[in-house]
Amino acid sequence: QVHLVESGGGLVQAGGSLRLSCAASISFFSRYTMGWYRQAPGKQRELVAAITGGGEPNYADSVKGRFTISRDNAKDTVYLQMNSLKPEDTAVYYCHAKYVLGPNYWGQGTQVTVSS
């Protein structure tokens, strides 16, 4: 059974920063590609950033240079450092885990609201 628990969301002014955390209960966590997705009201869920088991990151163009994804395999945790936040970053942010062709696992989501 896989559980992903996000934390760190909240309300912040434009230009501010937040750090999201996702604690995972997964066997062999280091083998999973971990990711952060977000979904704004009325929009589809989109990939924000992902990181392979080996630590290689990938970012959506809209967050490059502002967001940083990282992982601590000793703690089975993945992070998303979000800087220079914009109102358009407002969304529910979801943690995601996937191993090769296995199933997709999702957290319950954490709300991020950026005020202008």
XYZ file of N, CA and C in Angstrom:
348
model
N 0.845 -1.185 0.000
C 0.000 0.000 0.000
C 0.885 1.241 0.000
N 0.605 2.139 -0.910
C 1.389 3.361 -1.059
C 0.596 4.544 -0.530
N 1.236 5.345 0.278
C 0.619 6.574 0.777
C 1.567 7.741 0.538
N 1.002 8.810 0.020
C 1.745 10.041 -0.206
C 1.037 11.150 0.549
N 1.759 11.850 1.401
C 1.157 12.896 2.231
C 1.898 14.205 2.005
N 1.184 15.163 1.418
C 1.762 16.478 1.140
C 1.587 17.414 2.329
N 2.484 18.364 2.425
C 2.374 19.426 3.423
C 3.123 20.649 2.907
N 2.850 21.799 3.525
C 3.590 23.010 3.197
C 2.841 24.027 2.371
N 1.627 23.696 1.949
C 0.859 24.670 1.194
C 0.383 25.807 2.079
N -0.201 26.816 1.437
C -0.720 27.938 2.197
C -0.945 29.153 1.339
N -1.118 30.278 1.999
C -1.362 31.556 1.333
C -0.088 32.392 1.397
N 0.302 32.930 0.256
C 1.511 33.747 0.193
C 1.304 34.874 -0.806
N 1.988 35.975 -0.581
C 1.898 37.091 -1.526
C 2.768 36.832 -2.748
N 2.407 37.453 -3.840
C 3.217 37.335 -5.049
C 4.658 37.735 -4.760
N 5.568 36.957 -5.310
C 6.986 37.182 -5.052
C 7.526 36.389 -3.886
N 6.638 35.783 -3.127
C 7.045 35.027 -1.955
C 7.453 33.605 -2.290
N 7.717 32.840 -1.248
C 8.197 31.472 -1.400
C 7.409 30.516 -0.510
N 7.341 29.282 -0.964
C 6.793 28.176 -0.174
C 7.612 26.941 -0.483
N 7.639 26.030 0.480
C 8.291 24.746 0.272
C 7.298 23.635 0.578
N 6.998 22.846 -0.446
C 6.121 21.703 -0.278
C 6.939 20.454 0.027
N 6.371 19.599 0.839
C 6.994 18.311 1.147
C 5.993 17.199 0.867
N 6.519 16.058 0.470
C 5.681 14.880 0.259
C 6.378 13.699 0.915
N 5.774 13.213 1.982
C 6.315 12.047 2.672
C 5.660 10.800 2.100
N 6.474 9.873 1.667
C 5.969 8.685 0.997
C 6.192 7.443 1.836
N 5.194 6.599 1.840
C 5.368 5.265 2.401
C 5.371 4.308 1.220
N 6.546 4.047 0.716
C 6.732 3.203 -0.471
C 7.948 2.324 -0.223
N 7.804 1.061 -0.547
C 8.992 0.202 -0.529
C 9.860 0.572 -1.720
N 11.160 0.624 -1.493
C 12.109 0.961 -2.558
C 11.829 2.335 -3.153
N 11.639 3.317 -2.281
C 11.319 4.692 -2.691
C 12.305 5.209 -3.731
N 13.572 4.914 -3.571
C 14.600 5.468 -4.456
C 14.442 5.016 -5.902
N 13.644 4.012 -6.150
C 13.447 3.524 -7.514
C 12.350 4.298 -8.254
N 11.546 5.048 -7.505
C 10.396 5.729 -8.089
C 10.771 7.093 -8.645
N 10.161 7.417 -9.777
C 10.147 8.798 -10.226
C 9.050 9.513 -9.448
N 9.428 10.615 -8.810
C 8.492 11.384 -8.005
C 8.198 12.693 -8.714
N 6.981 13.158 -8.573
C 6.625 14.386 -9.264
C 5.637 15.231 -8.493
N 5.550 16.461 -8.917
C 4.535 17.395 -8.421
C 3.679 17.840 -9.600
N 2.384 17.724 -9.429
C 1.415 18.210 -10.400
C 0.575 19.281 -9.714
N -0.127 20.060 -10.530
C -1.049 21.020 -9.951
C -2.302 21.119 -10.806
N -3.373 21.525 -10.145
C -4.640 21.694 -10.843
C -5.320 22.943 -10.326
N -5.507 23.884 -11.223
C -6.228 25.113 -10.902
C -7.698 24.927 -11.236
N -8.577 25.711 -10.623
C -10.007 25.576 -10.897
C -10.311 25.708 -12.384
N -11.063 24.760 -12.909
C -11.453 24.799 -14.306
C -10.380 24.395 -15.289
N -9.247 23.949 -14.782
C -8.143 23.555 -15.659
C -7.763 22.098 -15.424
N -7.045 21.542 -16.389
C -6.580 20.167 -16.252
C -5.365 20.110 -15.333
N -5.186 18.955 -14.754
C -4.000 18.737 -13.935
C -2.768 18.744 -14.838
N -1.716 19.431 -14.399
C -0.517 19.551 -15.216
C 0.726 19.224 -14.399
N 1.725 18.719 -15.103
C 3.004 18.431 -14.461
C 3.735 19.731 -14.164
N 4.226 19.836 -12.942
C 5.030 20.985 -12.540
C 6.512 20.622 -12.600
N 6.852 19.508 -11.950
C 8.243 19.068 -11.911
C 8.278 17.597 -11.540
N 9.323 16.920 -11.979
C 9.513 15.518 -11.634
C 11.002 15.269 -11.416
N 11.280 14.210 -10.687
C 12.673 13.856 -10.428
C 12.798 12.340 -10.426
N 13.761 11.849 -11.171
C 13.961 10.407 -11.261
C 14.604 9.869 -9.979
N 14.656 8.561 -9.897
C 15.311 7.949 -8.741
C 16.770 8.341 -8.636
N 17.370 8.614 -9.783
C 18.766 9.023 -9.804
C 18.984 10.500 -9.554
N 17.883 11.246 -9.395
C 18.004 12.652 -9.063
C 17.954 13.605 -10.231
N 17.594 13.126 -11.428
C 17.517 14.012 -12.593
C 16.172 14.726 -12.621
N 16.187 16.061 -12.593
C 14.930 16.804 -12.548
C 14.405 17.173 -13.936
N 13.124 17.472 -13.977
C 12.465 17.924 -15.185
C 11.403 18.931 -14.753
N 11.302 20.053 -15.483
C 10.390 21.123 -15.080
C 9.492 21.557 -16.223
N 8.305 21.991 -15.864
C 7.455 22.676 -16.819
C 8.096 24.027 -17.144
N 7.913 24.475 -18.374
C 8.521 25.747 -18.779
C 8.070 26.901 -17.891
N 6.838 26.828 -17.422
C 6.273 27.933 -16.647
C 6.931 28.112 -15.279
N 7.666 27.104 -14.809
C 8.265 27.204 -13.470
C 9.790 27.137 -13.502
N 10.362 26.953 -14.676
C 11.826 26.876 -14.767
C 12.465 28.147 -14.222
N 13.492 27.947 -13.404
C 14.189 29.079 -12.825
C 13.563 29.595 -11.540
N 12.355 29.134 -11.231
C 11.667 29.581 -10.000
C 11.453 28.436 -9.004
N 11.194 27.251 -9.510
C 10.914 26.094 -8.662
C 12.084 25.113 -8.724
N 12.298 24.415 -7.610
C 13.330 23.385 -7.548
C 12.768 22.150 -6.871
N 12.868 21.030 -7.568
C 12.441 19.760 -6.988
C 13.674 19.022 -6.479
N 13.505 18.364 -5.335
C 14.606 17.586 -4.766
C 14.009 16.409 -4.005
N 14.877 15.461 -3.667
C 14.412 14.298 -2.919
C 15.467 13.889 -1.919
N 14.987 13.296 -0.846
C 15.863 12.722 0.175
C 15.466 11.257 0.302
N 16.231 10.403 -0.322
C 15.887 8.980 -0.333
C 16.027 8.333 1.038
N 16.800 8.937 1.917
C 16.922 8.406 3.281
C 15.656 8.667 4.090
N 14.922 9.705 3.685
C 13.697 10.069 4.404
C 12.434 9.754 3.615
N 12.600 9.178 2.427
C 11.438 8.861 1.560
C 10.570 10.101 1.361
N 11.218 11.195 1.057
C 10.518 12.471 0.935
C 10.986 13.215 -0.309
N 10.042 13.871 -0.945
C 10.345 14.737 -2.085
C 9.862 16.147 -1.753
N 10.600 17.129 -2.246
C 10.319 18.525 -1.928
C 10.105 19.334 -3.197
N 9.388 20.438 -3.041
C 9.275 21.405 -4.127
C 9.466 22.787 -3.514
N 10.607 23.383 -3.785
C 10.876 24.744 -3.344
C 10.350 25.691 -4.407
N 9.438 26.557 -4.017
C 8.799 27.472 -4.954
C 9.158 28.900 -4.578
N 9.869 29.570 -5.464
C 10.267 30.961 -5.251
C 9.617 31.853 -6.296
N 9.632 33.141 -6.037
C 9.067 34.130 -6.969
C 7.667 33.715 -7.416
N 6.848 33.362 -6.465
C 5.508 32.862 -6.790
C 4.651 33.938 -7.438
N 3.805 33.477 -8.344
C 2.904 34.352 -9.096
C 1.457 33.934 -8.827
N 0.522 34.847 -9.014
C -0.887 34.467 -8.819
C -1.295 33.271 -9.680
N -0.711 33.142 -10.851
C -1.063 32.018 -11.724
C -0.511 30.684 -11.228
N 0.287 30.694 -10.170
C 0.728 29.454 -9.551
C -0.320 28.908 -8.580
N -1.362 29.662 -8.351
C -2.422 29.221 -7.446
C -3.078 27.958 -7.970
N -3.113 26.924 -7.132
C -3.649 25.625 -7.534
C -3.576 24.669 -6.344
N -4.193 23.520 -6.527
C -3.946 22.399 -5.608
C -2.757 21.627 -6.166
N -1.780 21.404 -5.332
C -0.565 20.705 -5.737
C -0.604 19.270 -5.217
N -0.328 18.349 -6.143
C -0.407 16.923 -5.833
C 0.962 16.269 -5.986
N 1.269 15.415 -5.052
C 2.462 14.584 -5.143
C 2.123 13.337 -5.944
N 3.073 12.876 -6.742
C 2.849 11.734 -7.637
C 4.054 10.811 -7.565
N 3.782 9.513 -7.649
C 4.850 8.517 -7.648
C 4.561 7.470 -8.718
N 5.614 7.086 -9.407
C 5.449 6.057 -10.434
C 6.763 5.299 -10.595
N 6.637 3.989 -10.756
C 7.805 3.153 -10.998
C 7.639 2.432 -12.326
N 8.393 2.806 -13.296
C 8.426 2.212 -14.633
C 6.999 2.120 -15.184
N 6.482 0.910 -15.424
C 5.150 0.750 -15.981
C 4.103 0.454 -14.925
N 4.440 0.697 -13.681
C 3.508 0.452 -12.591
C 2.410 1.488 -12.519
N 1.546 1.360 -11.526
C 0.426 2.303 -11.396
C 0.893 3.682 -10.951
N 0.001 4.660 -11.175
C 0.237 6.014 -10.686
C -0.305 6.131 -9.265
N 0.487 6.729 -8.393
C 0.043 6.983 -7.029
C -0.026 8.484 -6.799
N -1.087 8.911 -6.083
C -1.315 10.333 -5.860
C -1.516 10.623 -4.379
N -1.075 11.797 -3.964
C -1.408 12.292 -2.646
C -2.769 12.966 -2.673
N -3.162 13.488 -1.523
C -4.494 14.091 -1.404
C -4.502 15.546 -1.868
N -3.329 16.129 -2.029
C -3.229 17.506 -2.506
C -3.087 18.521 -1.388
N -2.422 19.615 -1.719
C -2.286 20.728 -0.781
C -2.517 22.032 -1.537
N -3.281 22.920 -0.953
C -3.656 24.163 -1.627
C -2.541 25.193 -1.521
N -2.207 25.779 -2.653
C -1.288 26.917 -2.711
C -2.041 28.095 -3.304
N -2.094 29.186 -2.574
C -2.780 30.384 -3.030
C -1.809 31.553 -3.006
N -1.657 32.200 -4.158
C -0.747 33.340 -4.285
C -1.581 34.580 -4.549
N -1.511 35.517 -3.632
C -2.289 36.745 -3.781
C -1.467 37.811 -4.500
N -2.173 38.638 -5.245
C -1.483 39.689 -6.020
C -1.346 40.967 -5.209
